[in-house]
C-alpha positions as a Markdown table, in Angstrom:
| # | Residue | x | y | z |
|---|---|---|---|---|
| 1 | Met | -32.7 | 11.9 | -5.6 |
| 2 | Ser | -29.5 | 12.9 | -3.7 |
| 3 | Lys | -28.0 | 10.7 | -1.2 |
| 4 | Lys | -26.4 | 12.4 | 2.1 |
| 5 | Leu | -22.7 | 11.6 | 2.3 |
| 6 | Val | -21.1 | 10.9 | 5.7 |
| 7 | Trp | -17.5 | 11.8 | 6.0 |
| 8 | Ala | -14.9 | 10.4 | 8.5 |
| 9 | Cys | -13.0 | 13.1 | 9.6 |
| 10 | Ala | -9.9 | 13.1 | 12.1 |
| 11 | Ala | -8.3 | 15.9 | 13.0 |
| 12 | Ser | -8.3 | 18.4 | 9.9 |
| 13 | Leu | -8.5 | 15.2 | 7.6 |
| 14 | Cys | -11.9 | 14.4 | 6.1 |
| 15 | Ile | -12.0 | 11.3 | 3.9 |
| 16 | Ala | -15.2 | 10.3 | 1.5 |
| 17 | Pro | -17.3 | 7.3 | 2.6 |
| 18 | Gly | -16.1 | 3.8 | 2.2 |
| 19 | Pro | -13.2 | 1.3 | 3.2 |
| 20 | Val | -10.8 | 4.2 | 3.8 |
| 21 | Ala | -13.4 | 6.2 | 6.2 |
| 22 | Ser | -14.0 | 2.9 | 7.8 |
| 23 | Ala | -10.2 | 2.3 | 8.4 |
| 24 | Ala | -9.7 | 5.8 | 9.7 |
| 25 | Ala | -12.6 | 5.9 | 11.9 |
| 26 | Gln | -11.4 | 2.8 | 13.6 |
| 27 | Val | -7.7 | 4.2 | 14.0 |
| 28 | Gln | -9.4 | 7.5 | 15.2 |
| 29 | Ser | -11.9 | 6.1 | 17.3 |
| 30 | Ser | -9.2 | 4.0 | 19.1 |
| 31 | Gly | -6.6 | 6.8 | 19.7 |
| 32 | Ser | -3.3 | 5.8 | 20.4 |
| 33 | Asn | -4.4 | 2.2 | 21.4 |
| 34 | Ala | -5.6 | 1.6 | 17.9 |
| 35 | Ser | -5.9 | -1.9 | 17.2 |
| 36 | Ala | -3.9 | -1.6 | 13.7 |
| 37 | Gly | -2.1 | -4.7 | 12.4 |
| 38 | Ser | 1.4 | -4.5 | 11.3 |
| 39 | Leu | 2.6 | -4.2 | 7.7 |
| 40 | Pro | 4.4 | -7.2 | 6.1 |
| 41 | Val | 8.2 | -6.0 | 5.6 |
| 42 | Thr | 10.4 | -7.2 | 2.9 |
| 43 | Val | 14.3 | -7.1 | 3.3 |
| 44 | Thr | 15.8 | -5.4 | 0.1 |
| 45 | Glu | 19.1 | -6.5 | -1.4 |
| 46 | Glu | 20.6 | -3.1 | 0.2 |
| 47 | Gly | 19.2 | -4.2 | 3.6 |
| 48 | Gln | 16.5 | -1.6 | 3.6 |
| 49 | His | 13.0 | -2.7 | 5.3 |
| 50 | Val | 10.0 | -2.2 | 3.0 |
| 51 | Ala | 6.3 | -2.9 | 2.7 |
| 52 | Met | 5.3 | -3.5 | -0.7 |
| 53 | Asp | 2.1 | -4.4 | -2.3 |
| 54 | Arg | 2.2 | -7.3 | -5.4 |
| 55 | Tyr | 2.1 | -4.7 | -8.0 |
| 56 | Thr | 5.4 | -2.8 | -6.4 |
| 57 | Trp | 7.2 | -5.9 | -5.9 |
| 58 | Thr | 6.5 | -7.1 | -9.4 |
| 59 | Asn | 7.4 | -4.1 | -11.2 |
| 60 | Arg | 10.7 | -3.7 | -9.0 |
| 61 | Gln | 11.8 | -7.0 | -9.7 |
| 62 | Leu | 10.8 | -7.1 | -13.7 |
| 63 | Ala | 12.9 | -4.0 | -13.7 |
| 64 | Lys | 16.0 | -6.1 | -12.3 |
| 65 | Arg | 15.3 | -9.3 | -14.6 |
| 66 | Leu | 14.1 | -7.8 | -18.1 |
| 67 | Pro | 17.0 | -7.9 | -20.4 |
| 68 | Leu | 18.1 | -4.5 | -21.9 |
| 69 | Thr | 17.3 | -5.5 | -25.1 |
| 70 | Glu | 13.8 | -5.8 | -24.4 |
| 71 | Arg | 11.0 | -3.1 | -23.9 |
| 72 | Trp | 9.1 | -2.6 | -20.8 |
| 73 | Pro | 5.9 | -4.6 | -21.2 |
| 74 | Gln | 2.6 | -3.0 | -22.2 |
| 75 | Pro | 0.0 | -3.5 | -19.2 |
| 76 | Glu | -2.0 | -6.5 | -21.1 |
| 77 | Ala | 1.4 | -8.3 | -21.6 |
| 78 | Met | 2.8 | -7.8 | -18.0 |
| 79 | Ala | 1.2 | -11.3 | -16.7 |
| 80 | Arg | 3.0 | -13.1 | -19.6 |
| 81 | Thr | 6.2 | -11.5 | -18.9 |
| 82 | Ser | 6.1 | -11.7 | -15.5 |
| 83 | Ala | 5.6 | -15.5 | -15.6 |
| 84 | Arg | 8.2 | -16.0 | -18.3 |
| 85 | Leu | 10.6 | -14.3 | -16.0 |
| 86 | Gly | 9.8 | -16.5 | -12.7 |
| 87 | Leu | 7.6 | -13.6 | -11.1 |
| 88 | Ser | 4.3 | -15.3 | -10.8 |
| 89 | Gln | 4.6 | -16.3 | -7.3 |
| 90 | Ala | 5.3 | -13.0 | -5.3 |
| 91 | Pro | 6.0 | -13.2 | -1.7 |
| 92 | Val | 4.1 | -10.4 | -0.7 |
| 93 | Pro | 0.4 | -9.7 | -0.5 |
| 94 | Ala | -1.9 | -8.2 | -3.4 |
| 95 | Thr | -2.4 | -5.2 | -1.2 |
| 96 | Leu | -1.3 | -4.0 | 2.3 |
| 97 | Pro | -3.6 | -4.8 | 5.5 |
| 98 | Val | -5.2 | -1.8 | 6.5 |
| 99 | Pro | -5.3 | -0.3 | 9.1 |
| 100 | Ala | -1.7 | -0.8 | 9.9 |
| 101 | Arg | 0.5 | 1.2 | 12.0 |
| 102 | Ile | 3.6 | 2.4 | 10.2 |
| 103 | Ile | 5.4 | 4.3 | 13.2 |
| 104 | Gly | 3.8 | 5.9 | 16.3 |
| 105 | Asp | 0.5 | 7.5 | 15.4 |
| 106 | Val | 1.3 | 7.1 | 11.7 |
| 107 | Tyr | -1.4 | 4.6 | 9.9 |
| 108 | Leu | -2.0 | 3.2 | 6.7 |
| 109 | Val | -5.7 | 3.4 | 6.2 |
| 110 | Ser | -5.9 | 2.2 | 2.6 |
| 111 | Ser | -3.7 | 0.5 | 0.1 |
| 112 | Asp | -5.9 | -0.2 | -3.0 |
| 113 | Pro | -5.6 | 1.8 | -5.6 |
| 114 | Thr | -3.2 | 4.1 | -3.6 |
| 115 | Leu | -1.6 | 4.1 | -0.4 |
| 116 | Thr | -3.6 | 6.5 | 2.0 |
| 117 | Tyr | -2.2 | 7.6 | 5.3 |
| 118 | Leu | -3.5 | 9.0 | 8.5 |
| 119 | Ser | -1.6 | 10.8 | 11.1 |
| 120 | Thr | -3.4 | 11.3 | 14.3 |
| 121 | Pro | -1.9 | 13.5 | 17.4 |
| 122 | Gly | -3.8 | 11.0 | 19.6 |
| 123 | Arg | -5.9 | 12.0 | 22.6 |
| 124 | Lys | -3.6 | 14.9 | 23.9 |
| 125 | Gly | -3.4 | 16.5 | 20.5 |
| 126 | Ser | 0.0 | 17.9 | 19.3 |
| 127 | Ser | 2.4 | 19.7 | 20.6 |
């Protein structure tokens, strides 16, 4: 018995069913007035404004704090090593909230397990 799949399509981008399709459909149906949230922003030491999830933040901090004499931890030892180096309480969310407006008509529509973006030309189309 086969199940019928319903795809969310926006412009020429089609996304499989699930949370990504739901977020993409929400953005597309709202057009340029999409009710997408904003991303939590962290300012780096270099002054860059970036949006990071917990995995990215933890790995970035671990790369700075891990002594050069130590090997990079295996996945199963990552939590222990992070805790030992004081990285247990990340100041960023586990996943980025979606849908979220990045800039203009570019949206983040999925952040777990990978980042998925949607660019919509709005109601008038692209020029």
